[in-house]
Coordinates of C-alpha atoms and ligand atoms in Angstrom, one line a residue:
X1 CA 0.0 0.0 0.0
X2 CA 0.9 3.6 -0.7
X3 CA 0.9 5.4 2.4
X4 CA 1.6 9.2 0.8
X5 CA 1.5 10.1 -3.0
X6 CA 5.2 11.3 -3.1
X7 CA 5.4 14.4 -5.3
X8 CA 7.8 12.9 -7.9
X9 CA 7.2 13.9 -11.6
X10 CA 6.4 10.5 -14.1
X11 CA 8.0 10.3 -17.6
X12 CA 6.2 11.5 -20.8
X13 CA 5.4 8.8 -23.0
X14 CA 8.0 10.1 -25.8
X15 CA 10.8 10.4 -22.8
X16 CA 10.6 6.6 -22.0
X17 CA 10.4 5.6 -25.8
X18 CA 13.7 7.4 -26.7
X19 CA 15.4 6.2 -23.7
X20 CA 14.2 2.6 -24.6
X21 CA 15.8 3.0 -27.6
X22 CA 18.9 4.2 -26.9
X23 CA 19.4 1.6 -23.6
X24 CA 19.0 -1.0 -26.3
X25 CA 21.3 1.2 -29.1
X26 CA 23.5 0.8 -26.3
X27 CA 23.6 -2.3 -24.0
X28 CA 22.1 -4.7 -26.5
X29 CA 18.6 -6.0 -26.2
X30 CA 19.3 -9.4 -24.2
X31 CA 19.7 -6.6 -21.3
X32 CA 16.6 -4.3 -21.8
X33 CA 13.5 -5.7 -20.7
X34 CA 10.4 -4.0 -21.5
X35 CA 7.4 -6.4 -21.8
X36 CA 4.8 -6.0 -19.2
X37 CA 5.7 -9.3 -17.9
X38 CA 9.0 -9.0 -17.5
X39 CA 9.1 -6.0 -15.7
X40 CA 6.3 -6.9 -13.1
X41 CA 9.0 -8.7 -11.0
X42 CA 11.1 -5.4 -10.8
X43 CA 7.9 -3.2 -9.1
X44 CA 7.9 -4.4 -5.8
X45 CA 10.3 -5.4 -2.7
X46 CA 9.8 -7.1 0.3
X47 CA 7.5 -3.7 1.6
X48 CA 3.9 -3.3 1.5
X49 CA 5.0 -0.5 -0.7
X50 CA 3.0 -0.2 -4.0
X51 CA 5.0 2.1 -6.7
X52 CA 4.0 2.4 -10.4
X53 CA 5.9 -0.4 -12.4
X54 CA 8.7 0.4 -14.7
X55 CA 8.6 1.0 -18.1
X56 CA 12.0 -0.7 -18.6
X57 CA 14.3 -2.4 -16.6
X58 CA 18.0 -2.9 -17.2
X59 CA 20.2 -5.8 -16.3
X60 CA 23.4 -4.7 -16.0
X61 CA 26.1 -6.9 -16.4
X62 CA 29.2 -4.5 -16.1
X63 CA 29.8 -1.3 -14.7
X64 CA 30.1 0.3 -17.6
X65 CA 26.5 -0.9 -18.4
X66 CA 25.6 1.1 -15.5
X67 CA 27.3 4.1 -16.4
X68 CA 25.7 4.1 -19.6
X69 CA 21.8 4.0 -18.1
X70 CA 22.8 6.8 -15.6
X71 CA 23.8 8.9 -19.1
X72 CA 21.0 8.0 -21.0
X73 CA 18.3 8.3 -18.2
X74 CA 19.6 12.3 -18.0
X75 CA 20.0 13.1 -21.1
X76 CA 16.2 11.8 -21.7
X77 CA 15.0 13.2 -18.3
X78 CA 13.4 9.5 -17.5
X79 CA 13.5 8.6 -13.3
X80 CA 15.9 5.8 -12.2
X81 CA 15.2 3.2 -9.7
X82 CA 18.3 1.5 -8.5
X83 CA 17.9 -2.2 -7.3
X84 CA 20.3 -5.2 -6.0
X85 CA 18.9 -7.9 -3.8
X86 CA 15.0 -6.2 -3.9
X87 CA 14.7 -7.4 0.0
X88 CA 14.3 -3.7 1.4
X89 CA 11.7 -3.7 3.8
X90 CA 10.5 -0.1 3.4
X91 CA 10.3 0.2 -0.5
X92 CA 13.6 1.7 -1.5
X93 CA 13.8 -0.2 -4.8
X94 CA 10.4 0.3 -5.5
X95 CA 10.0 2.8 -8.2
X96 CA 7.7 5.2 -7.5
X97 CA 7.6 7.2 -10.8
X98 CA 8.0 4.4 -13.4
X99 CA 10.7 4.9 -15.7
X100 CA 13.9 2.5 -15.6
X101 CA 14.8 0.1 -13.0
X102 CA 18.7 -0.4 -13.0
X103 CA 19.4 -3.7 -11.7
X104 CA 22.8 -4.8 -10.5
X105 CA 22.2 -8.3 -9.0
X106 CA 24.3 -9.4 -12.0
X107 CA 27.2 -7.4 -11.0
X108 CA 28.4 -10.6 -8.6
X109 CA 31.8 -10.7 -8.5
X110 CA 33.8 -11.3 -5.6
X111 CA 36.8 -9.4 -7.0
X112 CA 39.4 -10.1 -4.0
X113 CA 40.0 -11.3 -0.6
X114 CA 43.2 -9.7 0.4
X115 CA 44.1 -11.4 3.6
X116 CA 47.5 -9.5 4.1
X117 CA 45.2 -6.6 4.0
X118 CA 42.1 -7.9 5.6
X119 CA 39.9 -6.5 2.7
X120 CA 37.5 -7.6 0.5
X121 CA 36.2 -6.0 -3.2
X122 CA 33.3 -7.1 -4.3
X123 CA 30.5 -6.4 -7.0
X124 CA 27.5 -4.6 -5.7
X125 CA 25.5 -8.3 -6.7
X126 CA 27.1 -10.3 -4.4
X127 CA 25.0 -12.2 -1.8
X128 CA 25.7 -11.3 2.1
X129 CA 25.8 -14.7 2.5
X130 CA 28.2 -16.3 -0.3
X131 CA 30.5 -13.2 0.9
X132 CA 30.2 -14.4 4.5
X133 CA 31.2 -18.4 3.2
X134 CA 34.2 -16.7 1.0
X135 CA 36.3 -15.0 3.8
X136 CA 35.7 -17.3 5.9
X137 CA 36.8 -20.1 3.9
X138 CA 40.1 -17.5 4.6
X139 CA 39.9 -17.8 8.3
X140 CA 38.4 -14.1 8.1
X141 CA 34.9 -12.6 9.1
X142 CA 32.8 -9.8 7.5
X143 CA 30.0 -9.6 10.4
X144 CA 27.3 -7.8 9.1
X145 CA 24.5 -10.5 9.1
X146 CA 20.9 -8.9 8.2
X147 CA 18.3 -12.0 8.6
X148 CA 17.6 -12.1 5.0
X149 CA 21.4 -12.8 4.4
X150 CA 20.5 -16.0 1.6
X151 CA 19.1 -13.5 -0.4
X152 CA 20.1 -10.1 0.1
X153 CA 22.7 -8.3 -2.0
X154 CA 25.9 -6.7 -0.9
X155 CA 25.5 -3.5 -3.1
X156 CA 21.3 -3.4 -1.1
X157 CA 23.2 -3.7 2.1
X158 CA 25.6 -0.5 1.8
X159 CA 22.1 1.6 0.2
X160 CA 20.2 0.7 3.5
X161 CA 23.0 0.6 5.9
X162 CA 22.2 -2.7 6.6
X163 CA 22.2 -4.3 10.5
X164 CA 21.5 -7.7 11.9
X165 CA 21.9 -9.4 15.3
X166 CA 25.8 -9.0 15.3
X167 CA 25.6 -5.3 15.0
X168 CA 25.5 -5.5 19.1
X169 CA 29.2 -5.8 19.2
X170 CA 30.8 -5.4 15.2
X171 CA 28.7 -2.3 14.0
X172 CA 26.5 -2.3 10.8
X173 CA 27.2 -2.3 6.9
X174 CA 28.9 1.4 7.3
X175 CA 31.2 0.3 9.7
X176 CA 32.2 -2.3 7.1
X177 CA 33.0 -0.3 4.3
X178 CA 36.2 1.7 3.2
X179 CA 35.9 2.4 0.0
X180 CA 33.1 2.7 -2.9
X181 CA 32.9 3.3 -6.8
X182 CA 29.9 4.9 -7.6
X183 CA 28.2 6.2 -10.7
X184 CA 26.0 9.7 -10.6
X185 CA 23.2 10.4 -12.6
X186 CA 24.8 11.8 -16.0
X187 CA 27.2 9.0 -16.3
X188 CA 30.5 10.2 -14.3
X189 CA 32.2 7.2 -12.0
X190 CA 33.5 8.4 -8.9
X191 CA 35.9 6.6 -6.3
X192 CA 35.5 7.1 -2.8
X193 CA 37.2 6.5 0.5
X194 CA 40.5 4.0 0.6
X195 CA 41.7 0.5 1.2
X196 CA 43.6 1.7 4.3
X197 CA 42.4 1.1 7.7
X198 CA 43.2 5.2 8.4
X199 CA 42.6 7.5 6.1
X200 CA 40.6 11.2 6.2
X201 CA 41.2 12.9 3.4
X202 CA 38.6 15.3 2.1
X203 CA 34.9 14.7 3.3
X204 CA 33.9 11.2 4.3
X205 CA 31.9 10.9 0.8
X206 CA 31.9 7.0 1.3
X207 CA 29.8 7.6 4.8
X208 CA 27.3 9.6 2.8
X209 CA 26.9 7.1 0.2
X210 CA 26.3 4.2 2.7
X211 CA 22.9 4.5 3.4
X212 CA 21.6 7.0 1.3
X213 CA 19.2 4.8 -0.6
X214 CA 19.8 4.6 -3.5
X215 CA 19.3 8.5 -4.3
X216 CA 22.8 9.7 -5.1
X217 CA 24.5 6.9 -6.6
X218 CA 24.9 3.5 -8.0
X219 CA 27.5 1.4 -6.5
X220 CA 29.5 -0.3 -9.2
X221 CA 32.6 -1.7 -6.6
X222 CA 32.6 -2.2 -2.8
X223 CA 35.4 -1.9 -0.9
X224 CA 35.0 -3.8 2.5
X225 CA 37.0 -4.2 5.8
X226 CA 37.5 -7.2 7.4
X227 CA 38.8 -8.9 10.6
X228 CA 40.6 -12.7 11.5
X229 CA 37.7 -14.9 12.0
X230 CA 36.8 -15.5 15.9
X231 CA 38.0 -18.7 17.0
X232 CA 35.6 -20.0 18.9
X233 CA 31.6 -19.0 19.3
X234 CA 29.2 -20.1 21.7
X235 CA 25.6 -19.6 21.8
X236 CA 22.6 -19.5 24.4
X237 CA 19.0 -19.5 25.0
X238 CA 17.8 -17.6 28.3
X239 CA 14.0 -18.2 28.7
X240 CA 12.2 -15.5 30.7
X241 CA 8.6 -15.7 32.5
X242 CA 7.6 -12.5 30.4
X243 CA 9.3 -9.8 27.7
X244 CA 9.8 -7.3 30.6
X245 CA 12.1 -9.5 32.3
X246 CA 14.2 -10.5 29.5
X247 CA 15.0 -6.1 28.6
X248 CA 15.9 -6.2 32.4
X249 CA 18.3 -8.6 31.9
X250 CA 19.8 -7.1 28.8
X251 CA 20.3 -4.1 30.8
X252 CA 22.2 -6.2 33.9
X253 CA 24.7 -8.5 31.3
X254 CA 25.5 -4.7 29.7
X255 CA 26.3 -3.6 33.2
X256 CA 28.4 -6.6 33.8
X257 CA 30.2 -5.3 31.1
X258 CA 29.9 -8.3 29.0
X259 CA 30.1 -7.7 25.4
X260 CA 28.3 -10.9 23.8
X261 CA 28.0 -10.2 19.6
X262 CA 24.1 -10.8 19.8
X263 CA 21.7 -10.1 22.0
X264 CA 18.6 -10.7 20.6
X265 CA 15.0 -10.6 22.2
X266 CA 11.5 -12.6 21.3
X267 CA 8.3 -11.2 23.7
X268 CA 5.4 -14.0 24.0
X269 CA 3.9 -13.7 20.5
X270 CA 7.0 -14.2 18.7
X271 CA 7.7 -17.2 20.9
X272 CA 4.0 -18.7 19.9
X273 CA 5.0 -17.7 16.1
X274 CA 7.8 -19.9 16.7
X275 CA 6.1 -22.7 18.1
X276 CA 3.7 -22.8 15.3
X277 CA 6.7 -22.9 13.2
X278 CA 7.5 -26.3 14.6
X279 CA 10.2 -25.5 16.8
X280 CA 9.8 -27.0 20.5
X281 CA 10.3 -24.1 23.1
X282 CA 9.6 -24.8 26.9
X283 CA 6.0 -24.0 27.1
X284 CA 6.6 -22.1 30.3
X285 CA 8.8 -19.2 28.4
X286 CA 7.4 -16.0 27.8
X287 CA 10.3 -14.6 26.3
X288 CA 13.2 -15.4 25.4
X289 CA 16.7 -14.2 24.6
X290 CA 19.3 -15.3 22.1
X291 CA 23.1 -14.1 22.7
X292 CA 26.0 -15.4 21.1
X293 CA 29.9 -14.5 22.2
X294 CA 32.4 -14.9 20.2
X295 CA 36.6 -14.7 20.5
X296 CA 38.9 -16.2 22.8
X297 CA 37.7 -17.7 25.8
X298 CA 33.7 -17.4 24.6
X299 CA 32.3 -20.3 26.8
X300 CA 33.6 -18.3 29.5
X301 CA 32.1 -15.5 28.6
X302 CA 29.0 -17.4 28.1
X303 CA 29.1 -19.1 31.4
X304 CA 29.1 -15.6 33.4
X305 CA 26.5 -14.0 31.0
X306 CA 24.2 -17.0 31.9
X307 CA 24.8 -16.4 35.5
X308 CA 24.1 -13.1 35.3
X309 CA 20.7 -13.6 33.7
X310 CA 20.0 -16.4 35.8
X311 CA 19.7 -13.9 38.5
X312 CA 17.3 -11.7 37.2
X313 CA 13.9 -12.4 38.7
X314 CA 11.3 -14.5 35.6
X315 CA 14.0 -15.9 34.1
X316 CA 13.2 -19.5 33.8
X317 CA 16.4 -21.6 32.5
X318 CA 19.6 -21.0 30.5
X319 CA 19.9 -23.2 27.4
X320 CA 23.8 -23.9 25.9
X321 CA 23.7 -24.4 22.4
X322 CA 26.0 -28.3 22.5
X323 CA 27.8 -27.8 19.1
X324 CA 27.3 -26.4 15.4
X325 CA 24.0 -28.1 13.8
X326 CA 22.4 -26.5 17.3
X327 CA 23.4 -23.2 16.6
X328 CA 22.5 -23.4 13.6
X329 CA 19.3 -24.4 14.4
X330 CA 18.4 -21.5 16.6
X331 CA 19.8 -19.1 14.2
X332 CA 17.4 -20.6 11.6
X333 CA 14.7 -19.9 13.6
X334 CA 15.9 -16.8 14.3
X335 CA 16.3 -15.5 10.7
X336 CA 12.8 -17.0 9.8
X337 CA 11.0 -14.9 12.6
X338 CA 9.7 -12.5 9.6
X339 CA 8.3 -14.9 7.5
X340 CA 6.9 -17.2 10.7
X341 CA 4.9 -13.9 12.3
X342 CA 3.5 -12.9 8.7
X343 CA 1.4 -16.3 9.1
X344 CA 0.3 -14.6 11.6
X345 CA -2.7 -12.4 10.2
X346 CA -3.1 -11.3 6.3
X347 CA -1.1 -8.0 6.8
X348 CA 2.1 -7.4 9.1
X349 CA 4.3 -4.5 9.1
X350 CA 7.4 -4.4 10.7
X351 CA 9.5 -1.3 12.3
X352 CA 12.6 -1.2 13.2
X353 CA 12.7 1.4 15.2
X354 CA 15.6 2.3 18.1
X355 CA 16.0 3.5 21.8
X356 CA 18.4 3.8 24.0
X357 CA 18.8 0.3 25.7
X358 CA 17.4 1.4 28.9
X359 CA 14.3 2.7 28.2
X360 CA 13.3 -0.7 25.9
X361 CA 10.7 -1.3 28.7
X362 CA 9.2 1.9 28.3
X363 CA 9.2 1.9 24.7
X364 CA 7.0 -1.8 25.2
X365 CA 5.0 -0.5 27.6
X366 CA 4.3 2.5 24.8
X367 CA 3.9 -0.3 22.5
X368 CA 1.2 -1.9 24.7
X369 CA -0.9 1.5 25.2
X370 CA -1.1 1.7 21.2
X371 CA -2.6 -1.3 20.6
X372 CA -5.0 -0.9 23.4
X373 CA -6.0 2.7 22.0
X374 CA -5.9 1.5 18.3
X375 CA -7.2 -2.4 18.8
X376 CA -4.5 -3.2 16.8
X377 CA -2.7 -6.4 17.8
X378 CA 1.2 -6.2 17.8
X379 CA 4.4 -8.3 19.1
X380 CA 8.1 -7.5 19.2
X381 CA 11.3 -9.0 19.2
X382 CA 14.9 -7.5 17.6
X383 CA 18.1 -6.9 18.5
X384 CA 17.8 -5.6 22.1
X385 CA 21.2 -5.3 22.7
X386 CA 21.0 -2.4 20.4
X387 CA 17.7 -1.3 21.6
X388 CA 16.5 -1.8 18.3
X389 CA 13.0 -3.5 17.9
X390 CA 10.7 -4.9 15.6
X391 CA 7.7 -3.8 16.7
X392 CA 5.6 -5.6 14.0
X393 CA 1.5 -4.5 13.6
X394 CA -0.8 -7.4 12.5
X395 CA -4.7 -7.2 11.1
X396 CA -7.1 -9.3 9.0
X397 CA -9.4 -7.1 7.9
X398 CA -8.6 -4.0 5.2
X399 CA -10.7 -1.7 7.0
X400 CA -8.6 -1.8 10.2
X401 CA -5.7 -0.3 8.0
X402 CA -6.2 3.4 9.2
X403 CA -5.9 2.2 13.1
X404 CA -2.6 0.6 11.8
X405 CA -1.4 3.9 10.4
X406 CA -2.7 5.9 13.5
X407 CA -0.8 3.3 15.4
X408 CA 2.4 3.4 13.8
X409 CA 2.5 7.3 14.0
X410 CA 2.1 7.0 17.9
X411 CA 5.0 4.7 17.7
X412 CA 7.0 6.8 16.2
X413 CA 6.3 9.8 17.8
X414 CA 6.7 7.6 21.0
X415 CA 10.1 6.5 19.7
X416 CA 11.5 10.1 19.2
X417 CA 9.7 11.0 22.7
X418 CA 12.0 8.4 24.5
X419 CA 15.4 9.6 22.7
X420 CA 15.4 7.4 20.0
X421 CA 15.5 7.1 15.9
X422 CA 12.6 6.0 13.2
X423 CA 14.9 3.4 11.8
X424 CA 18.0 1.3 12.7
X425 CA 18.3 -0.5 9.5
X426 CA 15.5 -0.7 7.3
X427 CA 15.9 2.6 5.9
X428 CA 12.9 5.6 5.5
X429 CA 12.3 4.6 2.0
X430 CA 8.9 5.7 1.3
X431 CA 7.1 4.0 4.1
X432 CA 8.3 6.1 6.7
X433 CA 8.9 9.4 4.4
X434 CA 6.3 11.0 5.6
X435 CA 7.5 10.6 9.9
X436 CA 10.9 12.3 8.9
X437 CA 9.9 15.7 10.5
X438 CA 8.9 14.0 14.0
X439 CA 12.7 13.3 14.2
X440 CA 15.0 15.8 11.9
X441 CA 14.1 19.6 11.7
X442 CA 13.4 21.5 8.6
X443 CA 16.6 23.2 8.5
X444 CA 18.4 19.4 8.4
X445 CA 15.9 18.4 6.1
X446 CA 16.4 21.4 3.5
X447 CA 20.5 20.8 3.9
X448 CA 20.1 17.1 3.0
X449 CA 17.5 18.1 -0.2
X450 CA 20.8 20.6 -1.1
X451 CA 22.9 17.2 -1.0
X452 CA 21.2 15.3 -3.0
X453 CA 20.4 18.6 -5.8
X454 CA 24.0 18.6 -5.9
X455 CA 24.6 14.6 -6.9
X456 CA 21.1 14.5 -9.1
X457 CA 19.9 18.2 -9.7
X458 CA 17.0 17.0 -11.9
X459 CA 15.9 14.2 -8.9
X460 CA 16.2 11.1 -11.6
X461 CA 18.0 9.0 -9.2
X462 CA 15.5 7.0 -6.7
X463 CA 12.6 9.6 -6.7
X464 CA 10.1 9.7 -3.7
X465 CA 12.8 8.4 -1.3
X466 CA 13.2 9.5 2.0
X467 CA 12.1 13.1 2.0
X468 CA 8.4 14.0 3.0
X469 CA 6.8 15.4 -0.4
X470 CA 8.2 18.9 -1.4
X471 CA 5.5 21.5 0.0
X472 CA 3.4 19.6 2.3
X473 CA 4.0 20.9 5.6
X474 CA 5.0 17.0 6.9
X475 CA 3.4 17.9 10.2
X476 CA 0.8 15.5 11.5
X477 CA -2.1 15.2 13.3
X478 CA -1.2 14.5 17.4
X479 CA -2.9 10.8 17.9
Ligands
MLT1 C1 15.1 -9.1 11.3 O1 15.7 -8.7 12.2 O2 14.7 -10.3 11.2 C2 14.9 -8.2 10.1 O3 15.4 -7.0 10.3 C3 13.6 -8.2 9.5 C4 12.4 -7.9 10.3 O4 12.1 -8.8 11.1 O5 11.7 -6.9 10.2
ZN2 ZN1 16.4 -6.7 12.2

């Protein structure tokens, strides 16, 4: 669904027909696709977000290919939706205004492990996960792990500033990346950042890229850091009488000053999503939390953390994960907690919204007033350590979608009432475009608008993204 008609200008007929026929003048035919049916695949991502499909999609399968749609798409004035993995969550490679869709899932080339180095170049096509096998099939470890790792593309990952459970301790996709090659609107490549750990020359051009969407650039080349893959890894399962008690004892194994690489919490109707899922959880659990150390001496580590949530009042028993195939279990029910709670009810929308770590029991308790105002029904579960949750909103019937939208406003405005930020990983997009102003103000708004003029002065790269549309006054209703 559409939540706000973005103000983005669609194509004239005789635009699209000339840059139709100069992508296939250009890049040969086998990579222009521009039957209905071919496209349809290319106008949707893993959002609710409903754009308007394109009239032509690209495969490229070099970066000069890309280069070349980035000229043609400005010299004919036609919008340009970039795309990789298309597993965003809040409709970033959804295009919005038709036009071209420029997809680089092709571009899937892992380029160089240089272990002396401890970098990595890739293509921007490459999935998280074959990259993830690849080092460490070098004894070395790229940690940024979002859940839809089997299918999600490295060059999607750097757009959204990707996360995942093992953000807790190693950072997310920005922290990741030194260097980028990236083509503008108009055709011209640029190179930014280094392959050096230290480096600060000029402005950090490479931090602005990561994570702006897809609406200054296409990546073409990815330049990533990496580190000697931890030795040893050791994974646990603390079960908790209720979701209140599990965020208290996030809080008490941070204060211990234990620094476990995930800490990950599932409230009561995750766990029952679970369950239906087939996987056997002790029936007496209300929540439950999923923490994994890593490094030397990890069982250690594990031991005391388990200790230390032993002692926090609800919490029912500490599981040890006994070797691999168990940890891999848990992790597989871990990643599949999306697609396990969409069974839940026809519609689900997730939000990944952050607080600071202490005030996760507030924010659930905020959570729990909404859907008592609202009626609508939610559960949560995410990456506590960070204080970042998926509060996830779930109804049957269509007309309960405006209590959903009412619902989600009050959690955001909730969120930035508590200290905290709209989105931890998933990006604004064009879902949350229109809650931008509950968190940034105008001024920060206009100086990020003056950014992207300066990249794509004729906004043909990713329209509708992000920004609240131009002249509405983005304030909202209070709830
Ligand atoms: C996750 O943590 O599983 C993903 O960010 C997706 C989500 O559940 O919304
Ligand atoms: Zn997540």
């Amino acid at each position: 669904m559409l939540l706000e008609a973005p103000s983005v200008r669609i194509p004239g007929r005789a635009a699209v027909d000339r840059a139709k026929i100069e992508l296939e003048r250009r890049l040969g035919p086998s990579k222009v696709l521009t039957s209905t049916d071919a496209c349809a695949p290319y106008a949707s991502d893993d959002s609710d977000v409903g754009g308007r499909p394109p009239d032509v999609v690209v495969i490229a399968a070099s970066a000069g290919d890309v280069a070349a749609t980035l000229a043609i798409a400005d010299a004919c004035e036609v919008p340009v939706t970039p795309r990789a993995g298309g597993t965003g969550r809040t409709g970033g490679a959804v295009p919005v205004a038709g036009g071209i869709v420029l997809a680089t899932h092709a571009l899937a080339r892992i380029k160089e492990i240089d272990r002396a180095n401890l970098v990595a170049v890739v293509e921007p096509g490459v999935i998280t996960a074959v990259l993830h096998e690849a080092v460490e099939r070098e004894g070395l470890f790229y940690a940024p792990d979002p859940s839809s790792l089997d299918t999600c593309c490295i060059g999607g990952n750097v757009a959204e500033n990707a996360g995942g459970p093992r953000a807790f301790k190693y950072g997310v996709t920005r922290d990741w990346v030194l260097g980028l090659e990236a083509c503008l609107v108009g055709g011209r490549v640029v190179r930014t950042g280094k392959r050096t750990v230290k480096g600060v020359t000029g402005y950090d051009v490479t931090a602005l890229l990561v994570g702006s969407e897809g609406t200054l650039g296409v990546f073409t080349e990815v330049t990533l850091r990496l580190v000697p893959k931890p030795p040893t890894v050791a994974t646990a399962l603390a079960l908790f009488s209720d979701v209140r008690a599990a965020a208290g004892a996030v809080e008490d194994i941070v204060a211990a000053g234990i620094v476990p690489r995930c800490l990950e919490m599932l409230d009561a109707s995750t766990l029952d999503a679970v369950r239906s899922a087939g996987v056997s959880i002790d029936p007496r659990a209300g929540a439950m939390l999923l923490v994994e150390v890593d490094g030397e001496g990890a069982e250690a580590v594990l031991e005391r953390l388990g200790g230390v949530a032993a002692e926090r009042p609800g919490c029912i028993d500490v599981v040890v994960a006994q070797d691999a195939t168990q940890r891999d279990r848990l992790w597989a029910a871990r990643r599949m907690l999306s697609r396990a709670t969409r069974k839940l009810a026809r519609h689900k929308l997730s939000e990944d919204i952050v607080v600071p770590r202490t005030r996760i029991v507030e924010l659930l308790d905020r959570a729990d007033d909404i859907g008592a105002a609202t009626g609508v029904r939610h559960l949560a579960y995410g990456h506590a350590g960070d204080g970042n949750l998926h509060v996830n909103f779930l109804w049957n019937d269509d007309a309960e979608r405006p209590a959903v939208d009412r619902a989600i406003e009050m959690l955001m405005r909730a969120t930035v009432e508590l200290g905290g930020t709209l989105s931890g990983e998933h990006g604004i997009g064009v879902s949350k475009a229109k809650y931008l102003r509950l968190e940034q103000s105008d001024d920060l708004i206009a100086l990020q608008r003056d950014i992207k003029r300066a990249f794509d002065p004729k906004d043909l790269l990713n329209p509708g993204k992000i920004f609240p549309a131009e002249g509405s006054d983005g304030r909202h209703r209070s709830c």
